[in-house]
Amino acid sequence: MSGSGASEKAGVAATAGALDRAGVPDRAAGVSSGGPEMSVVTAFAGMRRVVETVFRAGCPDCGAEFELTASALMLAIGGSSRTTFYSFTCPECDSAVRKPAGERIVELLTGGGVRTLRLHSTV
């Protein structure tokens, strides 16, 4: 998966003014929407689905290249680079694949919603 990353990320933002930490319009911020306030329900009305993050990967056994969703991957973060890896099952040959994960890969996978297991030292 070196050189690969999230191929898609979806995001939607709709604001009608500044909000405080409780999500209430902040009138002290001096921001006026100039119109009716927009609720979350209104902002996301018509939205049918969120595009899931897809990761490109390859199988070292059969050589196939493919795309996997976050749910098809698992990330294990250990105390060192030798114990930090991601794994998946090859959709072509059904092999269990385990590859090392450096800092950038960890960042991409966690940001894309991949399940993460934190390994603890027994020492």
Short mmCIF file of N, CA, C and O in Angstrom, two decimals:
data_model
loop_
_atom_site.label_atom_id
_atom_site.label_comp_id
_atom_site.label_asym_id
_atom_site.label_seq_id
_atom_site.Cartn_x
_atom_site.Cartn_y
_atom_site.Cartn_z
N MET A 1 0.82 -1.17 0.00
CA MET A 1 0.00 0.00 0.00
C MET A 1 0.87 1.24 0.00
O MET A 1 0.40 2.32 0.20
N SER A 2 2.16 1.10 -0.20
CA SER A 2 3.02 2.26 -0.22
C SER A 2 2.64 3.16 -1.38
O SER A 2 2.33 2.71 -2.46
N GLY A 3 2.65 4.47 -1.10
CA GLY A 3 2.31 5.43 -2.12
C GLY A 3 0.82 5.53 -2.35
O GLY A 3 0.36 6.21 -3.24
N SER A 4 0.03 4.80 -1.58
CA SER A 4 -1.41 4.86 -1.77
C SER A 4 -2.02 5.63 -0.63
O SER A 4 -1.42 5.92 0.36
N GLY A 5 -3.28 5.93 -0.79
CA GLY A 5 -3.96 6.66 0.25
C GLY A 5 -5.43 6.62 0.02
O GLY A 5 -5.93 5.86 -0.79
N ALA A 6 -6.11 7.44 0.75
CA ALA A 6 -7.55 7.50 0.61
C ALA A 6 -7.86 8.07 -0.76
O ALA A 6 -7.38 9.12 -1.12
N SER A 7 -8.65 7.36 -1.54
CA SER A 7 -8.95 7.86 -2.88
C SER A 7 -10.15 8.80 -2.88
O SER A 7 -10.32 9.55 -3.81
N GLU A 8 -10.97 8.73 -1.84
CA GLU A 8 -12.10 9.64 -1.76
C GLU A 8 -12.38 9.99 -0.32
O GLU A 8 -12.26 9.17 0.56
N LYS A 9 -12.76 11.21 -0.10
CA LYS A 9 -13.26 11.63 1.20
C LYS A 9 -14.41 12.56 0.93
O LYS A 9 -14.33 13.43 0.08
N ALA A 10 -15.51 12.36 1.62
CA ALA A 10 -16.68 13.20 1.41
C ALA A 10 -16.89 14.07 2.63
O ALA A 10 -16.68 13.64 3.74
N GLY A 11 -17.31 15.29 2.42
CA GLY A 11 -17.61 16.18 3.53
C GLY A 11 -18.65 17.18 3.10
O GLY A 11 -18.70 17.58 1.96
N VAL A 12 -19.51 17.55 4.03
CA VAL A 12 -20.55 18.51 3.76
C VAL A 12 -20.54 19.52 4.88
O VAL A 12 -20.45 19.16 6.03
N ALA A 13 -20.62 20.78 4.54
CA ALA A 13 -20.67 21.82 5.56
C ALA A 13 -21.80 22.77 5.22
O ALA A 13 -21.96 23.19 4.09
N ALA A 14 -22.60 23.07 6.21
CA ALA A 14 -23.68 24.03 6.02
C ALA A 14 -23.79 24.85 7.30
O ALA A 14 -24.00 24.30 8.35
N THR A 15 -23.58 26.14 7.20
CA THR A 15 -23.67 26.98 8.38
C THR A 15 -24.52 28.19 8.08
O THR A 15 -24.56 28.69 6.98
N ALA A 16 -25.22 28.63 9.10
CA ALA A 16 -26.05 29.82 8.97
C ALA A 16 -25.53 30.92 9.88
O ALA A 16 -26.16 31.94 10.04
N GLY A 17 -24.40 30.72 10.50
CA GLY A 17 -23.82 31.68 11.42
C GLY A 17 -22.83 30.95 12.31
O GLY A 17 -22.71 29.74 12.26
N ALA A 18 -22.13 31.68 13.14
CA ALA A 18 -21.18 31.07 14.05
C ALA A 18 -21.93 30.33 15.14
O ALA A 18 -22.98 30.76 15.58
N LEU A 19 -21.38 29.19 15.58
CA LEU A 19 -22.00 28.42 16.64
C LEU A 19 -21.06 28.35 17.82
O LEU A 19 -19.85 28.30 17.66
N ASP A 20 -21.66 28.35 19.03
CA ASP A 20 -20.83 28.17 20.21
C ASP A 20 -20.61 26.67 20.40
O ASP A 20 -21.05 25.86 19.60
N ARG A 21 -19.93 26.26 21.49
CA ARG A 21 -19.61 24.85 21.69
C ARG A 21 -20.84 23.96 21.85
O ARG A 21 -20.79 22.79 21.59
N ALA A 22 -21.95 24.53 22.28
CA ALA A 22 -23.17 23.74 22.44
C ALA A 22 -23.94 23.64 21.14
O ALA A 22 -25.00 23.02 21.09
N GLY A 23 -23.47 24.27 20.08
CA GLY A 23 -24.16 24.21 18.80
C GLY A 23 -25.25 25.25 18.67
O GLY A 23 -26.08 25.18 17.78
N VAL A 24 -25.24 26.23 19.56
CA VAL A 24 -26.25 27.29 19.55
C VAL A 24 -25.67 28.48 18.79
O VAL A 24 -24.50 28.81 18.96
N PRO A 25 -26.46 29.17 17.96
CA PRO A 25 -25.94 30.34 17.24
C PRO A 25 -25.31 31.34 18.20
O PRO A 25 -25.87 31.65 19.25
N ASP A 26 -24.13 31.78 17.85
CA ASP A 26 -23.37 32.72 18.69
C ASP A 26 -23.60 34.13 18.18
O ASP A 26 -22.97 34.58 17.24
N ARG A 27 -24.52 34.84 18.81
CA ARG A 27 -24.84 36.20 18.40
C ARG A 27 -23.71 37.17 18.76
O ARG A 27 -23.55 38.19 18.13
N ALA A 28 -22.89 36.80 19.76
CA ALA A 28 -21.80 37.69 20.18
C ALA A 28 -20.69 37.73 19.14
O ALA A 28 -19.87 38.62 19.14
N ALA A 29 -20.66 36.76 18.26
CA ALA A 29 -19.59 36.71 17.26
C ALA A 29 -19.80 37.75 16.17
O ALA A 29 -18.92 37.98 15.36
N GLY A 30 -20.97 38.37 16.16
CA GLY A 30 -21.22 39.39 15.17
C GLY A 30 -21.49 38.84 13.79
O GLY A 30 -21.37 39.53 12.80
N VAL A 31 -21.82 37.57 13.71
CA VAL A 31 -22.09 36.95 12.42
C VAL A 31 -23.60 36.85 12.27
O VAL A 31 -24.29 36.32 13.11
N SER A 32 -24.09 37.35 11.18
CA SER A 32 -25.51 37.28 10.90
C SER A 32 -25.71 36.54 9.60
O SER A 32 -25.05 36.81 8.61
N SER A 33 -26.63 35.62 9.60
CA SER A 33 -26.87 34.85 8.40
C SER A 33 -27.70 35.64 7.40
O SER A 33 -27.73 35.31 6.23
N GLY A 34 -28.41 36.66 7.87
CA GLY A 34 -29.20 37.47 6.96
C GLY A 34 -30.48 36.78 6.53
O GLY A 34 -31.22 37.29 5.72
N GLY A 35 -30.75 35.61 7.04
CA GLY A 35 -31.95 34.89 6.67
C GLY A 35 -32.32 33.91 7.76
O GLY A 35 -31.77 33.94 8.84
N PRO A 36 -33.26 33.03 7.47
CA PRO A 36 -33.67 32.06 8.48
C PRO A 36 -32.52 31.12 8.82
O PRO A 36 -31.69 30.81 7.98
N GLU A 37 -32.49 30.68 10.07
CA GLU A 37 -31.43 29.76 10.49
C GLU A 37 -31.68 28.39 9.89
O GLU A 37 -32.80 27.99 9.65
N MET A 38 -30.61 27.67 9.62
CA MET A 38 -30.70 26.37 8.99
C MET A 38 -30.47 25.29 10.04
O MET A 38 -29.48 25.31 10.74
N SER A 39 -31.37 24.33 10.12
CA SER A 39 -31.21 23.22 11.05
C SER A 39 -30.35 22.14 10.38
O SER A 39 -30.16 22.13 9.17
N VAL A 40 -29.87 21.22 11.20
CA VAL A 40 -29.09 20.11 10.68
C VAL A 40 -29.95 19.28 9.73
O VAL A 40 -29.50 18.85 8.67
N VAL A 41 -31.21 19.07 10.10
CA VAL A 41 -32.12 18.29 9.26
C VAL A 41 -32.25 18.94 7.89
O VAL A 41 -32.18 18.28 6.85
N THR A 42 -32.41 20.27 7.87
CA THR A 42 -32.54 20.98 6.60
C THR A 42 -31.23 20.92 5.81
O THR A 42 -31.25 20.71 4.59
N ALA A 43 -30.11 21.09 6.49
CA ALA A 43 -28.81 21.10 5.82
C ALA A 43 -28.52 19.78 5.12
O ALA A 43 -27.93 19.75 4.05
N PHE A 44 -28.94 18.68 5.73
CA PHE A 44 -28.64 17.38 5.16
C PHE A 44 -29.84 16.75 4.45
O PHE A 44 -29.76 15.60 4.03
N ALA A 45 -30.91 17.49 4.28
CA ALA A 45 -32.07 16.97 3.55
C ALA A 45 -31.66 16.63 2.12
O ALA A 45 -30.92 17.36 1.47
N GLY A 46 -32.10 15.54 1.63
CA GLY A 46 -31.76 15.13 0.28
C GLY A 46 -30.48 14.34 0.19
O GLY A 46 -30.18 13.74 -0.84
N MET A 47 -29.68 14.33 1.26
CA MET A 47 -28.44 13.56 1.24
C MET A 47 -28.81 12.10 1.40
O MET A 47 -29.46 11.71 2.35
N ARG A 48 -28.42 11.30 0.46
CA ARG A 48 -28.84 9.90 0.46
C ARG A 48 -27.81 8.97 1.07
O ARG A 48 -28.14 8.01 1.70
N ARG A 49 -26.54 9.26 0.84
CA ARG A 49 -25.50 8.40 1.40
C ARG A 49 -24.19 9.17 1.46
O ARG A 49 -24.00 10.14 0.76
N VAL A 50 -23.31 8.69 2.29
CA VAL A 50 -21.98 9.27 2.41
C VAL A 50 -21.03 8.34 1.67
O VAL A 50 -21.10 7.12 1.82
N VAL A 51 -20.17 8.89 0.84
CA VAL A 51 -19.21 8.07 0.11
C VAL A 51 -18.17 7.54 1.09
O VAL A 51 -17.55 8.30 1.82
N GLU A 52 -18.02 6.23 1.11
CA GLU A 52 -17.07 5.61 2.03
C GLU A 52 -15.65 5.75 1.49
O GLU A 52 -15.43 5.72 0.28
N THR A 53 -14.70 5.89 2.38
CA THR A 53 -13.30 5.97 2.00
C THR A 53 -12.85 4.63 1.43
O THR A 53 -13.18 3.58 1.95
N VAL A 54 -12.10 4.70 0.34
CA VAL A 54 -11.60 3.49 -0.32
C VAL A 54 -10.08 3.56 -0.35
O VAL A 54 -9.51 4.61 -0.63
N PHE A 55 -9.44 2.44 -0.06
CA PHE A 55 -7.98 2.37 -0.05
C PHE A 55 -7.52 1.41 -1.14
O PHE A 55 -8.12 0.36 -1.33
N ARG A 56 -6.45 1.78 -1.84
CA ARG A 56 -5.85 0.90 -2.84
C ARG A 56 -4.84 0.00 -2.14
O ARG A 56 -4.08 0.46 -1.29
N ALA A 57 -4.83 -1.26 -2.52
CA ALA A 57 -3.91 -2.22 -1.90
C ALA A 57 -3.52 -3.28 -2.93
O ALA A 57 -4.11 -3.36 -4.01
N GLY A 58 -2.55 -4.06 -2.58
CA GLY A 58 -2.10 -5.14 -3.44
C GLY A 58 -1.76 -6.37 -2.62
O GLY A 58 -1.41 -6.26 -1.45
N CYS A 59 -1.87 -7.52 -3.25
CA CYS A 59 -1.57 -8.78 -2.58
C CYS A 59 -0.17 -9.25 -2.97
O CYS A 59 0.12 -9.40 -4.16
N PRO A 60 0.70 -9.51 -1.99
CA PRO A 60 2.04 -9.99 -2.31
C PRO A 60 2.05 -11.44 -2.79
O PRO A 60 3.00 -11.87 -3.45
N ASP A 61 0.99 -12.19 -2.53
CA ASP A 61 0.94 -13.60 -2.95
C ASP A 61 0.51 -13.76 -4.40
O ASP A 61 1.19 -14.42 -5.19
N CYS A 62 -0.62 -13.16 -4.79
CA CYS A 62 -1.12 -13.36 -6.16
C CYS A 62 -0.85 -12.17 -7.07
O CYS A 62 -1.04 -12.25 -8.28
N GLY A 63 -0.41 -11.04 -6.51
CA GLY A 63 -0.08 -9.86 -7.31
C GLY A 63 -1.28 -9.00 -7.70
O GLY A 63 -1.11 -8.00 -8.41
N ALA A 64 -2.47 -9.36 -7.26
CA ALA A 64 -3.67 -8.60 -7.61
C ALA A 64 -3.63 -7.23 -6.94
O ALA A 64 -3.10 -7.06 -5.84
N GLU A 65 -4.18 -6.24 -7.63
CA GLU A 65 -4.34 -4.90 -7.07
C GLU A 65 -5.83 -4.62 -7.04
O GLU A 65 -6.56 -4.98 -7.96
N PHE A 66 -6.28 -3.97 -5.97
CA PHE A 66 -7.71 -3.78 -5.75
C PHE A 66 -7.95 -2.63 -4.80
O PHE A 66 -7.01 -2.03 -4.27
N GLU A 67 -9.21 -2.31 -4.59
CA GLU A 67 -9.61 -1.28 -3.63
C GLU A 67 -10.37 -1.95 -2.51
O GLU A 67 -11.15 -2.88 -2.74
N LEU A 68 -10.13 -1.48 -1.29
CA LEU A 68 -10.78 -2.00 -0.10
C LEU A 68 -11.44 -0.86 0.66
O LEU A 68 -10.89 0.23 0.74
N THR A 69 -12.59 -1.14 1.26
CA THR A 69 -13.22 -0.15 2.13
C THR A 69 -12.58 -0.26 3.51
O THR A 69 -11.89 -1.24 3.82
N ALA A 70 -12.83 0.72 4.35
CA ALA A 70 -12.26 0.74 5.70
C ALA A 70 -12.65 -0.50 6.49
O ALA A 70 -11.86 -1.02 7.27
N SER A 71 -13.85 -1.00 6.27
CA SER A 71 -14.31 -2.17 7.03
C SER A 71 -13.56 -3.45 6.66
O SER A 71 -13.59 -4.43 7.40
N ALA A 72 -12.85 -3.47 5.53
CA ALA A 72 -12.10 -4.65 5.11
C ALA A 72 -10.67 -4.66 5.65
O ALA A 72 -9.95 -5.63 5.45
N LEU A 73 -10.27 -3.61 6.33
CA LEU A 73 -8.92 -3.47 6.85
C LEU A 73 -8.92 -3.46 8.37
O LEU A 73 -9.92 -3.09 9.00
N MET A 74 -7.79 -3.84 8.97
CA MET A 74 -7.59 -3.72 10.40
C MET A 74 -6.19 -3.18 10.63
O MET A 74 -5.24 -3.62 9.97
N LEU A 75 -6.06 -2.22 11.52
CA LEU A 75 -4.78 -1.61 11.85
C LEU A 75 -4.42 -1.98 13.28
O LEU A 75 -5.24 -1.85 14.18
N ALA A 76 -3.20 -2.46 13.48
CA ALA A 76 -2.68 -2.76 14.81
C ALA A 76 -1.53 -1.81 15.09
O ALA A 76 -0.59 -1.73 14.30
N ILE A 77 -1.62 -1.07 16.19
CA ILE A 77 -0.57 -0.11 16.56
C ILE A 77 0.14 -0.64 17.78
O ILE A 77 -0.45 -0.79 18.85
N GLY A 78 1.42 -0.94 17.60
CA GLY A 78 2.24 -1.46 18.69
C GLY A 78 3.21 -0.42 19.20
O GLY A 78 3.16 0.75 18.82
N GLY A 79 4.11 -0.86 20.03
CA GLY A 79 5.08 0.02 20.64
C GLY A 79 6.26 0.37 19.75
O GLY A 79 7.07 1.22 20.08
N SER A 80 6.37 -0.29 18.60
CA SER A 80 7.48 -0.02 17.69
C SER A 80 7.00 -0.18 16.25
O SER A 80 5.89 -0.64 15.99
N SER A 81 7.89 0.15 15.32
CA SER A 81 7.54 0.01 13.90
C SER A 81 7.38 -1.47 13.52
O SER A 81 6.65 -1.80 12.60
N ARG A 82 8.04 -2.36 14.24
CA ARG A 82 7.92 -3.80 13.95
C ARG A 82 6.58 -4.36 14.38
O ARG A 82 6.15 -5.40 13.88
N THR A 83 5.92 -3.70 15.31
CA THR A 83 4.64 -4.21 15.81
C THR A 83 3.46 -3.34 15.38
O THR A 83 2.37 -3.47 15.92
N THR A 84 3.68 -2.46 14.41
CA THR A 84 2.60 -1.64 13.87
C THR A 84 2.38 -2.08 12.42
O THR A 84 3.29 -2.02 11.60
N PHE A 85 1.16 -2.55 12.14
CA PHE A 85 0.88 -3.11 10.82
C PHE A 85 -0.61 -2.99 10.51
O PHE A 85 -1.42 -2.72 11.39
N TYR A 86 -0.94 -3.20 9.23
CA TYR A 86 -2.34 -3.31 8.85
C TYR A 86 -2.52 -4.66 8.18
O TYR A 86 -1.57 -5.26 7.68
N SER A 87 -3.74 -5.15 8.22
CA SER A 87 -4.00 -6.46 7.62
C SER A 87 -5.35 -6.48 6.92
O SER A 87 -6.23 -5.67 7.21
N PHE A 88 -5.47 -7.41 5.99
CA PHE A 88 -6.70 -7.60 5.24
C PHE A 88 -6.65 -8.97 4.59
O PHE A 88 -5.61 -9.63 4.57
N THR A 89 -7.76 -9.41 4.05
CA THR A 89 -7.82 -10.66 3.29
C THR A 89 -7.92 -10.30 1.83
O THR A 89 -8.77 -9.49 1.44
N CYS A 90 -7.05 -10.89 1.00
CA CYS A 90 -7.05 -10.63 -0.43
C CYS A 90 -8.38 -11.11 -1.02
O CYS A 90 -8.74 -12.27 -0.84
N PRO A 91 -9.10 -10.21 -1.71
CA PRO A 91 -10.37 -10.62 -2.30
C PRO A 91 -10.20 -11.56 -3.50
O PRO A 91 -11.15 -12.21 -3.92
N GLU A 92 -8.99 -11.67 -4.04
CA GLU A 92 -8.74 -12.53 -5.21
C GLU A 92 -8.36 -13.95 -4.81
O GLU A 92 -8.93 -14.91 -5.30
N CYS A 93 -7.37 -14.08 -3.92
CA CYS A 93 -6.86 -15.42 -3.57
C CYS A 93 -7.17 -15.84 -2.14
O CYS A 93 -6.80 -16.92 -1.71
N ASP A 94 -7.82 -14.97 -1.38
CA ASP A 94 -8.24 -15.26 0.00
C ASP A 94 -7.08 -15.39 0.99
O ASP A 94 -7.25 -15.93 2.07
N SER A 95 -5.89 -14.91 0.63
CA SER A 95 -4.74 -14.94 1.53
C SER A 95 -4.87 -13.87 2.60
O SER A 95 -5.34 -12.76 2.33
N ALA A 96 -4.42 -14.20 3.80
CA ALA A 96 -4.33 -13.21 4.87
C ALA A 96 -3.07 -12.39 4.62
O ALA A 96 -1.99 -12.96 4.47
N VAL A 97 -3.20 -11.07 4.52
CA VAL A 97 -2.08 -10.20 4.21
C VAL A 97 -1.81 -9.29 5.41
O VAL A 97 -2.73 -8.72 5.99
N ARG A 98 -0.54 -9.17 5.76
CA ARG A 98 -0.11 -8.28 6.85
C ARG A 98 1.05 -7.47 6.33
O ARG A 98 2.04 -8.02 5.86
N LYS A 99 0.91 -6.13 6.42
CA LYS A 99 1.96 -5.23 5.93
C LYS A 99 2.32 -4.21 7.00
O LYS A 99 1.46 -3.78 7.77
N PRO A 100 3.60 -3.79 7.04
CA PRO A 100 3.99 -2.77 8.03
C PRO A 100 3.31 -1.44 7.74
O PRO A 100 3.00 -1.12 6.59
N ALA A 101 3.05 -0.70 8.81
CA ALA A 101 2.40 0.60 8.67
C ALA A 101 3.24 1.67 9.33
O ALA A 101 3.39 1.69 10.55
N GLY A 102 3.81 2.55 8.51
CA GLY A 102 4.56 3.69 9.03
C GLY A 102 3.60 4.78 9.49
O GLY A 102 2.37 4.62 9.42
N GLU A 103 4.16 5.88 9.94
CA GLU A 103 3.35 6.97 10.48
C GLU A 103 2.31 7.48 9.48
O GLU A 103 1.16 7.72 9.85
N ARG A 104 2.70 7.67 8.24
CA ARG A 104 1.77 8.20 7.23
C ARG A 104 0.62 7.23 6.95
O ARG A 104 -0.53 7.63 6.84
N ILE A 105 0.93 5.94 6.87
CA ILE A 105 -0.10 4.93 6.64
C ILE A 105 -1.06 4.90 7.83
O ILE A 105 -2.28 4.84 7.66
N VAL A 106 -0.52 4.95 9.05
CA VAL A 106 -1.38 4.98 10.25
C VAL A 106 -2.31 6.19 10.20
O VAL A 106 -3.51 6.07 10.46
N GLU A 107 -1.78 7.33 9.83
CA GLU A 107 -2.57 8.55 9.73
C GLU A 107 -3.70 8.40 8.70
O GLU A 107 -4.84 8.75 8.96
N LEU A 108 -3.38 7.88 7.54
CA LEU A 108 -4.39 7.69 6.49
C LEU A 108 -5.46 6.68 6.90
O LEU A 108 -6.66 6.91 6.68
N LEU A 109 -5.04 5.57 7.46
CA LEU A 109 -6.00 4.53 7.84
C LEU A 109 -6.92 4.97 8.97
O LEU A 109 -8.13 4.75 8.92
N THR A 110 -6.35 5.59 9.99
CA THR A 110 -7.20 6.04 11.10
C THR A 110 -8.14 7.15 10.65
O THR A 110 -9.31 7.18 11.02
N GLY A 111 -7.65 8.06 9.80
CA GLY A 111 -8.49 9.13 9.27
C GLY A 111 -9.60 8.61 8.37
O GLY A 111 -10.65 9.23 8.23
N GLY A 112 -9.38 7.44 7.76
CA GLY A 112 -10.37 6.84 6.87
C GLY A 112 -11.33 5.91 7.57
O GLY A 112 -12.15 5.26 6.92
N GLY A 113 -11.23 5.80 8.89
CA GLY A 113 -12.19 5.00 9.64
C GLY A 113 -11.86 3.52 9.78
O GLY A 113 -12.73 2.72 10.11
N VAL A 114 -10.62 3.15 9.58
CA VAL A 114 -10.22 1.74 9.73
C VAL A 114 -10.20 1.37 11.20
O VAL A 114 -9.73 2.14 12.05
N ARG A 115 -10.72 0.18 11.51
CA ARG A 115 -10.70 -0.32 12.90
C ARG A 115 -9.25 -0.38 13.38
O ARG A 115 -8.37 -0.83 12.66
N THR A 116 -9.04 0.06 14.61
CA THR A 116 -7.69 0.12 15.15
C THR A 116 -7.59 -0.66 16.45
O THR A 116 -8.43 -0.52 17.33
N LEU A 117 -6.56 -1.47 16.55
CA LEU A 117 -6.27 -2.24 17.74
C LEU A 117 -4.96 -1.72 18.29
O LEU A 117 -3.95 -1.67 17.58
N ARG A 118 -4.95 -1.32 19.53
CA ARG A 118 -3.72 -0.84 20.17
C ARG A 118 -3.12 -1.97 20.96
O ARG A 118 -3.75 -2.50 21.89
N LEU A 119 -1.89 -2.35 20.62
CA LEU A 119 -1.20 -3.43 21.29
C LEU A 119 -0.43 -2.88 22.50
O LEU A 119 0.24 -1.86 22.37
N HIS A 120 -0.53 -3.55 23.62
CA HIS A 120 0.15 -3.10 24.83
C HIS A 120 1.29 -4.05 25.15
O HIS A 120 1.18 -5.26 25.01
N SER A 121 2.37 -3.49 25.63
CA SER A 121 3.53 -4.29 26.02
C SER A 121 3.23 -5.02 27.32
O SER A 121 2.59 -4.50 28.22
N THR A 122 3.74 -6.25 27.43
CA THR A 122 3.55 -7.02 28.66
C THR A 122 4.73 -6.87 29.61
O THR A 122 4.79 -7.47 30.64
N VAL A 123 5.71 -6.07 29.21
CA VAL A 123 6.90 -5.86 30.04
C VAL A 123 6.68 -4.70 30.96
O VAL A 123 6.07 -3.75 30.74
#
